[in-house]
GROMACS .gro file of N, CA and C in nm:
model
  174
    1MET      N    1 -16.274   6.692  12.614
    1MET     CA    2 -16.284   6.768  12.492
    1MET      C    3 -16.144   6.818  12.456
    2THR      N    4 -16.115   6.817  12.330
    2THR     CA    5 -15.988   6.866  12.280
    2THR      C    6 -15.989   7.018  12.274
    3THR      N    7 -15.879   7.078  12.311
    3THR     CA    8 -15.866   7.223  12.301
    3THR      C    9 -15.840   7.258  12.155
    4MET      N   10 -15.916   7.353  12.104
    4MET     CA   11 -15.902   7.394  11.965
    4MET      C   12 -15.902   7.545  11.959
    5THR      N   13 -15.836   7.598  11.859
    5THR     CA   14 -15.839   7.740  11.832
    5THR      C   15 -15.933   7.763  11.715
    6THR      N   16 -16.021   7.859  11.730
    6THR     CA   17 -16.117   7.891  11.625
    6THR      C   18 -16.110   8.041  11.599
    7SER      N   19 -16.112   8.078  11.474
    7SER     CA   20 -16.113   8.220  11.441
    7SER      C   21 -16.215   8.245  11.332
    8TYR      N   22 -16.255   8.369  11.323
    8TYR     CA   23 -16.351   8.412  11.222
    8TYR      C   24 -16.288   8.524  11.141
    9ASP      N   25 -16.325   8.532  11.015
    9ASP     CA   26 -16.262   8.626  10.923
    9ASP      C   27 -16.308   8.770  10.938
   10SER      N   28 -16.426   8.788  10.995
   10SER     CA   29 -16.480   8.923  11.007
   10SER      C   30 -16.588   8.926  11.115
   11VAL      N   31 -16.631   9.044  11.149
   11VAL     CA   32 -16.741   9.059  11.244
   11VAL      C   33 -16.867   8.993  11.186
   12ALA      N   34 -16.891   9.013  11.058
   12ALA     CA   35 -17.008   8.954  10.994
   12ALA      C   36 -17.003   8.802  10.997
   13ASP      N   37 -16.886   8.745  10.977
   13ASP     CA   38 -16.868   8.600  10.981
   13ASP      C   39 -16.899   8.547  11.121
   14LEU      N   40 -16.851   8.615  11.224
   14LEU     CA   41 -16.878   8.576  11.362
   14LEU      C   42 -17.027   8.591  11.394
   15ALA      N   43 -17.086   8.702  11.351
   15ALA     CA   44 -17.229   8.724  11.375
   15ALA      C   45 -17.314   8.615  11.310
   16ASP      N   46 -17.279   8.576  11.189
   16ASP     CA   47 -17.351   8.467  11.121
   16ASP      C   48 -17.337   8.337  11.198
   17ALA      N   49 -17.218   8.309  11.250
   17ALA     CA   50 -17.197   8.188  11.329
   17ALA      C   51 -17.282   8.191  11.456
   18LEU      N   52 -17.291   8.306  11.519
   18LEU     CA   53 -17.375   8.320  11.638
   18LEU      C   54 -17.522   8.297  11.604
   19ARG      N   55 -17.566   8.347  11.491
   19ARG     CA   56 -17.706   8.327  11.449
   19ARG      C   57 -17.734   8.179  11.424
   20ARG      N   58 -17.642   8.109  11.358
   20ARG     CA   59 -17.661   7.966  11.334
   20ARG      C   60 -17.664   7.890  11.466
   21ALA      N   61 -17.575   7.926  11.558
   21ALA     CA   62 -17.572   7.860  11.690
   21ALA      C   63 -17.702   7.887  11.765
   22ALA      N   64 -17.752   8.010  11.758
   22ALA     CA   65 -17.876   8.043  11.827
   22ALA      C   66 -17.994   7.962  11.772
   23ALA      N   67 -18.001   7.950  11.641
   23ALA     CA   68 -18.108   7.872  11.580
   23ALA      C   69 -18.099   7.725  11.620
   24ALA      N   70 -17.979   7.670  11.614
   24ALA     CA   71 -17.959   7.530  11.652
   24ALA      C   72 -17.988   7.509  11.800
   25HIS      N   73 -17.952   7.607  11.883
   25HIS     CA   74 -17.977   7.595  12.026
   25HIS      C   75 -18.126   7.600  12.055
   26GLY      N   76 -18.200   7.680  11.981
   26GLY     CA   77 -18.345   7.682  11.996
   26GLY      C   78 -18.405   7.545  11.968
   27GLU      N   79 -18.354   7.478  11.866
   27GLU     CA   80 -18.399   7.342  11.835
   27GLU      C   81 -18.360   7.246  11.947
   28HIS      N   82 -18.241   7.262  12.001
   28HIS     CA   83 -18.193   7.180  12.113
   28HIS      C   84 -18.288   7.194  12.233
   29GLU      N   85 -18.322   7.319  12.267
   29GLU     CA   86 -18.410   7.341  12.381
   29GLU      C   87 -18.551   7.286  12.353
   30ALA      N   88 -18.596   7.295  12.231
   30ALA     CA   89 -18.727   7.239  12.196
   30ALA      C   90 -18.726   7.087  12.213
   31ARG      N   91 -18.616   7.023  12.174
   31ARG     CA   92 -18.605   6.877  12.190
   31ARG      C   93 -18.601   6.836  12.336
   32THR      N   94 -18.527   6.911  12.418
   32THR     CA   95 -18.514   6.875  12.559
   32THR      C   96 -18.633   6.921  12.641
   33GLY      N   97 -18.707   7.020  12.590
   33GLY     CA   98 -18.824   7.070  12.660
   33GLY      C   99 -18.792   7.157  12.780
   34GLU      N  100 -18.670   7.207  12.786
   34GLU     CA  101 -18.632   7.295  12.897
   34GLU      C  102 -18.528   7.395  12.854
   35ALA      N  103 -18.523   7.504  12.929
   35ALA     CA  104 -18.422   7.607  12.903
   35ALA      C  105 -18.286   7.555  12.945
   36ASP      N  106 -18.185   7.590  12.870
   36ASP     CA  107 -18.048   7.546  12.897
   36ASP      C  108 -17.970   7.661  12.961
   37ALA      N  109 -17.948   7.650  13.092
   37ALA     CA  110 -17.875   7.755  13.165
   37ALA      C  111 -17.730   7.765  13.119
   38ASN      N  112 -17.676   7.659  13.061
   38ASN     CA  113 -17.537   7.658  13.015
   38ASN      C  114 -17.527   7.686  12.866
   39TRP      N  115 -17.617   7.771  12.817
   39TRP     CA  116 -17.618   7.800  12.674
   39TRP      C  117 -17.486   7.856  12.623
   40PRO      N  118 -17.409   7.936  12.699
   40PRO     CA  119 -17.282   7.984  12.643
   40PRO      C  120 -17.186   7.870  12.610
   41ASP      N  121 -17.182   7.768  12.696
   41ASP     CA  122 -17.096   7.652  12.668
   41ASP      C  123 -17.143   7.579  12.543
   42TRP      N  124 -17.275   7.563  12.529
   42TRP     CA  125 -17.331   7.494  12.414
   42TRP      C  126 -17.300   7.571  12.286
   43TYR      N  127 -17.320   7.702  12.289
   43TYR     CA  128 -17.288   7.786  12.172
   43TYR      C  129 -17.141   7.770  12.134
   44ALA      N  130 -17.054   7.779  12.234
   44ALA     CA  131 -16.910   7.770  12.206
   44ALA      C  132 -16.874   7.637  12.142
   45LEU      N  133 -16.928   7.529  12.198
   45LEU     CA  134 -16.900   7.396  12.143
   45LEU      C  135 -16.952   7.387  12.000
   46TYR      N  136 -17.074   7.434  11.978
   46TYR     CA  137 -17.133   7.432  11.845
   46TYR      C  138 -17.047   7.508  11.745
   47MET      N  139 -17.008   7.629  11.782
   47MET     CA  140 -16.933   7.714  11.691
   47MET      C  141 -16.795   7.659  11.659
   48VAL      N  142 -16.728   7.603  11.758
   48VAL     CA  143 -16.596   7.544  11.734
   48VAL      C  144 -16.608   7.421  11.646
   49ARG      N  145 -16.703   7.335  11.678
   49ARG     CA  146 -16.721   7.213  11.597
   49ARG      C  147 -16.765   7.245  11.455
   50GLU      N  148 -16.855   7.342  11.440
   50GLU     CA  149 -16.901   7.379  11.307
   50GLU      C  150 -16.783   7.427  11.224
   51ARG      N  151 -16.700   7.511  11.282
   51ARG     CA  152 -16.585   7.568  11.210
   51ARG      C  153 -16.486   7.459  11.171
   52ALA      N  154 -16.473   7.357  11.258
   52ALA     CA  155 -16.378   7.249  11.234
   52ALA      C  156 -16.435   7.139  11.144
   53GLY      N  157 -16.564   7.149  11.111
   53GLY     CA  158 -16.626   7.047  11.028
   53GLY      C  159 -16.651   6.918  11.104
   54GLU      N  160 -16.667   6.928  11.235
   54GLU     CA  161 -16.690   6.811  11.320
   54GLU      C  162 -16.840   6.794  11.346
   55GLU      N  163 -16.876   6.681  11.407
   55GLU     CA  164 -17.015   6.654  11.441
   55GLU      C  165 -17.065   6.760  11.538
   56LEU      N  166 -17.182   6.813  11.510
   56LEU     CA  167 -17.239   6.920  11.591
   56LEU      C  168 -17.316   6.862  11.709
   57PRO      N  169 -17.320   6.937  11.822
   57PRO     CA  170 -17.399   6.890  11.936
   57PRO      C  171 -17.546   6.893  11.902
   58THR      N  172 -17.623   6.810  11.969
   58THR     CA  173 -17.769   6.807  11.945
   58THR      C  174 -17.844   6.854  12.066
   0.00000   0.00000   0.00000
């Protein structure tokens, strides 16, 4: 994975990104049928890729 720097413009902007990641992660866990113990890594990847306009994890 490429190292990237990601920033958010405000607390509200970051909170919204976390909410989107949480919703997407819920869908991810529903697809896999199991809880993801590495959810912080998944959230981070999702949020960085979303901000960069890259393909999101599934």
